[in-house]
mmCIF file of C-alpha atoms in Angstrom:
data_model
loop_
_atom_site.group_PDB
_atom_site.id
_atom_site.type_symbol
_atom_site.label_atom_id
_atom_site.label_comp_id
_atom_site.label_asym_id
_atom_site.label_seq_id
_atom_site.Cartn_x
_atom_site.Cartn_y
_atom_site.Cartn_z
ATOM 1 C CA MET J 1 -21.787 -13.876 -9.135
ATOM 2 C CA ARG J 2 -24.535 -12.634 -6.974
ATOM 3 C CA PHE J 3 -24.293 -8.914 -6.631
ATOM 4 C CA TRP J 4 -26.837 -8.683 -3.876
ATOM 5 C CA LYS J 5 -24.248 -10.187 -1.728
ATOM 6 C CA SER J 6 -21.577 -7.989 -2.893
ATOM 7 C CA TRP J 7 -23.839 -4.828 -2.108
ATOM 8 C CA ILE J 8 -24.492 -6.363 1.527
ATOM 9 C CA VAL J 9 -20.778 -6.326 2.070
ATOM 10 C CA ALA J 10 -20.336 -2.739 0.690
ATOM 11 C CA THR J 11 -23.196 -1.407 2.777
ATOM 12 C CA LYS J 12 -21.623 -2.986 5.776
ATOM 13 C CA ASP J 13 -18.149 -1.333 4.775
ATOM 14 C CA LEU J 14 -19.766 2.023 4.064
ATOM 15 C CA SER J 15 -21.308 1.878 7.510
ATOM 16 C CA LEU J 16 -18.017 1.346 9.060
ATOM 17 C CA PHE J 17 -16.406 3.984 7.056
ATOM 18 C CA LYS J 18 -18.880 6.567 8.660
ATOM 19 C CA LYS J 19 -17.636 5.604 12.114
ATOM 20 C CA ASN J 20 -13.841 5.816 11.386
ATOM 21 C CA LYS J 21 -12.807 9.515 11.568
ATOM 22 C CA TYR J 22 -9.585 8.891 9.854
ATOM 23 C CA ILE J 23 -11.500 7.935 6.714
ATOM 24 C CA LEU J 24 -14.280 10.390 7.077
ATOM 25 C CA TYR J 25 -11.800 13.363 7.522
ATOM 26 C CA SER J 26 -9.994 12.278 4.500
ATOM 27 C CA LEU J 27 -12.895 11.969 2.362
ATOM 28 C CA ILE J 28 -13.929 15.577 3.530
ATOM 29 C CA ALA J 29 -10.712 17.435 4.065
ATOM 30 C CA LEU J 30 -8.660 16.297 0.963
ATOM 31 C CA PRO J 31 -11.196 17.190 -1.788
ATOM 32 C CA PHE J 32 -12.147 20.349 -0.065
ATOM 33 C CA LEU J 33 -8.457 21.676 0.355
ATOM 34 C CA MET J 34 -7.639 20.531 -3.258
ATOM 35 C CA GLY J 35 -10.843 22.248 -4.408
ATOM 36 C CA LEU J 36 -9.979 25.499 -2.699
ATOM 37 C CA LEU J 37 -5.848 25.282 -2.732
ATOM 38 C CA LEU J 38 -5.462 24.784 -6.586
ATOM 39 C CA PRO J 39 -7.702 27.821 -7.449
ATOM 40 C CA ALA J 40 -5.737 29.756 -4.945
ATOM 41 C CA VAL J 41 -2.572 28.972 -6.492
ATOM 42 C CA THR J 42 -3.901 29.262 -10.138
ATOM 43 C CA ILE J 43 -5.325 32.636 -9.110
ATOM 44 C CA PHE J 44 -2.259 33.931 -7.401
ATOM 45 C CA SER J 45 0.177 32.846 -10.234
ATOM 46 C CA LEU J 46 -2.337 34.596 -12.789
ATOM 47 C CA GLN J 47 -2.374 37.765 -10.720
ATOM 48 C CA MET J 48 1.415 37.897 -10.546
ATOM 49 C CA GLU J 49 1.455 37.598 -14.392
ATOM 50 C CA ALA J 50 -1.184 39.832 -15.180
ATOM 51 C CA SER J 51 0.806 43.064 -15.596
ATOM 52 C CA SER J 52 3.065 41.508 -18.078
ATOM 53 C CA LEU J 53 0.771 39.789 -20.220
ATOM 54 C CA THR J 54 -1.815 40.896 -22.932
ATOM 55 C CA ASP J 55 -5.359 39.600 -22.400
ATOM 56 C CA VAL J 56 -5.171 36.950 -24.710
ATOM 57 C CA GLN J 57 -1.786 35.696 -23.259
ATOM 58 C CA LEU J 58 -3.270 35.718 -19.943
ATOM 59 C CA ILE J 59 -6.466 33.782 -21.068
ATOM 60 C CA ALA J 60 -4.200 31.284 -22.668
ATOM 61 C CA THR J 61 -1.988 30.943 -19.569
ATOM 62 C CA ALA J 62 -5.424 30.474 -17.249
ATOM 63 C CA THR J 63 -6.319 27.796 -19.577
ATOM 64 C CA LEU J 64 -2.995 26.018 -19.600
ATOM 65 C CA LEU J 65 -3.055 26.078 -15.625
ATOM 66 C CA ILE J 66 -6.713 25.093 -15.180
ATOM 67 C CA ASN J 67 -5.989 22.056 -17.637
ATOM 68 C CA LEU J 68 -2.898 21.277 -15.657
ATOM 69 C CA PHE J 69 -4.610 21.333 -12.243
ATOM 70 C CA THR J 70 -7.825 19.510 -13.224
ATOM 71 C CA THR J 71 -5.383 16.396 -13.577
ATOM 72 C CA TYR J 72 -4.770 16.399 -10.042
ATOM 73 C CA PHE J 73 -8.368 15.434 -9.246
ATOM 74 C CA VAL J 74 -7.573 11.887 -10.821
ATOM 75 C CA ILE J 75 -4.737 11.679 -8.199
ATOM 76 C CA ILE J 76 -7.084 12.830 -5.328
ATOM 77 C CA ALA J 77 -9.225 9.749 -6.550
ATOM 78 C CA ALA J 78 -6.316 7.418 -6.393
ATOM 79 C CA VAL J 79 -5.070 8.550 -2.844
ATOM 80 C CA LEU J 80 -8.652 8.385 -1.420
ATOM 81 C CA LEU J 81 -8.922 4.853 -2.824
ATOM 82 C CA THR J 82 -5.931 3.838 -1.460
ATOM 83 C CA ILE J 83 -6.715 5.091 2.056
ATOM 84 C CA ILE J 84 -10.219 3.346 2.253
ATOM 85 C CA ALA J 85 -9.044 0.278 0.382
ATOM 86 C CA SER J 86 -6.229 -0.397 2.904
ATOM 87 C CA TYR J 87 -8.589 0.185 5.763
ATOM 88 C CA SER J 88 -11.155 -2.182 4.317
ATOM 89 C CA PHE J 89 -9.169 -5.397 5.023
ATOM 90 C CA VAL J 90 -6.931 -3.956 7.725
ATOM 91 C CA GLY J 91 -9.848 -2.620 9.571
ATOM 92 C CA GLU J 92 -11.470 -5.976 9.426
ATOM 93 C CA LYS J 93 -8.186 -7.582 10.709
ATOM 94 C CA LEU J 94 -7.790 -5.306 13.467
ATOM 95 C CA GLU J 95 -11.591 -5.419 14.504
ATOM 96 C CA LYS J 96 -11.252 -9.249 14.615
ATOM 97 C CA SER J 97 -14.265 -9.453 11.892
ATOM 98 C CA LEU J 98 -12.258 -10.804 9.017
ATOM 99 C CA GLU J 99 -12.500 -14.476 9.969
ATOM 100 C CA PRO J 100 -16.239 -14.367 10.359
ATOM 101 C CA LEU J 101 -16.560 -12.337 6.977
ATOM 102 C CA LEU J 102 -14.433 -15.155 5.347
ATOM 103 C CA ALA J 103 -16.495 -17.635 6.890
ATOM 104 C CA THR J 104 -19.716 -16.282 5.222
ATOM 105 C CA PRO J 105 -21.244 -17.996 2.155
ATOM 106 C CA THR J 106 -19.811 -15.381 -0.249
ATOM 107 C CA THR J 107 -17.484 -16.177 -3.035
ATOM 108 C CA ASP J 108 -14.042 -14.396 -3.198
ATOM 109 C CA GLY J 109 -15.129 -12.445 -6.174
ATOM 110 C CA GLU J 110 -18.555 -11.333 -4.275
ATOM 111 C CA LEU J 111 -16.384 -10.346 -1.333
ATOM 112 C CA LEU J 112 -13.747 -8.467 -3.347
ATOM 113 C CA PHE J 113 -16.561 -6.737 -5.542
ATOM 114 C CA GLY J 114 -18.187 -5.595 -2.524
ATOM 115 C CA LYS J 115 -15.224 -4.128 -0.967
ATOM 116 C CA SER J 116 -14.282 -2.294 -4.214
ATOM 117 C CA LEU J 117 -17.734 -1.158 -4.489
ATOM 118 C CA ALA J 118 -17.353 0.481 -1.012
ATOM 119 C CA ALA J 119 -13.877 2.089 -1.645
ATOM 120 C CA PHE J 120 -14.958 3.423 -5.036
ATOM 121 C CA ILE J 121 -18.454 5.142 -4.284
ATOM 122 C CA PRO J 122 -17.101 7.603 -1.544
ATOM 123 C CA CYS J 123 -13.984 8.378 -3.382
ATOM 124 C CA VAL J 124 -15.893 9.297 -6.620
ATOM 125 C CA GLY J 125 -18.370 11.309 -4.884
ATOM 126 C CA ALA J 126 -15.720 13.101 -2.938
ATOM 127 C CA THR J 127 -13.599 13.768 -6.118
ATOM 128 C CA TYR J 128 -16.756 15.362 -7.863
ATOM 129 C CA ILE J 129 -17.358 17.628 -5.040
ATOM 130 C CA GLY J 130 -13.890 18.725 -4.923
ATOM 131 C CA ALA J 131 -13.809 19.155 -8.727
ATOM 132 C CA LEU J 132 -17.127 21.204 -8.428
ATOM 133 C CA ILE J 133 -15.575 23.655 -5.653
ATOM 134 C CA PHE J 134 -12.454 23.928 -8.022
ATOM 135 C CA VAL J 135 -14.850 24.743 -11.116
ATOM 136 C CA ILE J 136 -16.992 27.314 -9.203
ATOM 137 C CA THR J 137 -14.123 29.050 -7.845
ATOM 138 C CA ILE J 138 -12.251 29.495 -11.193
ATOM 139 C CA ASP J 139 -15.234 30.316 -12.953
ATOM 140 C CA ALA J 140 -16.166 33.052 -10.585
ATOM 141 C CA TRP J 141 -12.546 34.630 -10.877
ATOM 142 C CA SER J 142 -12.310 34.282 -14.532
ATOM 143 C CA ILE J 143 -15.652 36.097 -15.202
ATOM 144 C CA ILE J 144 -14.797 38.783 -12.694
ATOM 145 C CA ASN J 145 -11.368 39.275 -13.814
ATOM 146 C CA LEU J 146 -11.058 37.951 -17.537
ATOM 147 C CA GLY J 147 -14.447 38.502 -18.718
ATOM 148 C CA VAL J 148 -14.596 35.073 -20.113
ATOM 149 C CA PHE J 149 -14.389 31.311 -18.983
ATOM 150 C CA PRO J 150 -10.846 30.234 -19.847
ATOM 151 C CA VAL J 151 -12.007 26.909 -21.509
ATOM 152 C CA SER J 152 -13.793 29.286 -24.070
ATOM 153 C CA TYR J 153 -10.206 30.487 -24.880
ATOM 154 C CA THR J 154 -10.113 28.203 -28.024
ATOM 155 C CA HIS J 155 -13.328 29.863 -29.265
ATOM 156 C CA LEU J 156 -11.710 33.231 -28.752
ATOM 157 C CA ARG J 157 -8.648 31.917 -30.451
ATOM 158 C CA ALA J 158 -10.386 30.572 -33.502
ATOM 159 C CA HIS J 159 -12.461 33.960 -33.727
ATOM 160 C CA GLU J 160 -9.357 36.004 -33.597
ATOM 161 C CA THR J 161 -8.068 33.860 -36.341
ATOM 162 C CA LYS J 162 -10.873 34.297 -38.451
ATOM 163 C CA ALA J 163 -10.816 38.242 -38.124
ATOM 164 C CA ASN J 164 -6.996 38.220 -39.159
#
């Protein structure tokens, strides 16, 4: 397999993705919304429970919710990958550029690897940006309201167990 041919296919697809507003908006909107929507749900639910829980219980609940919601970023990557990969071949068919692409001297493996690479790179980048927004929002809220990062709850719990 000649990877440079796969890279040529990938760069061609990446340039097409920049022109397609549907894909571009999906790559921007979905991670941004999930990066802000999930922390908003977490913060709202924790604020509702704050009066009835002790500080340690609130931190434990925050840790549980944050760990639960971080798994959604795997789903974001899969959804974005599906959107882009489906457009990759369907878009080629609609633009009538699939037949000339198949006639090029690339193997099926090089073509498939290039298309996969073109779908993978933007999805992973957008997912990391969404996760970064999520982490910054949750960390800022937890430091302001709880005085501790929720992930460090395990260290707090271990320290509490030693004290008893």
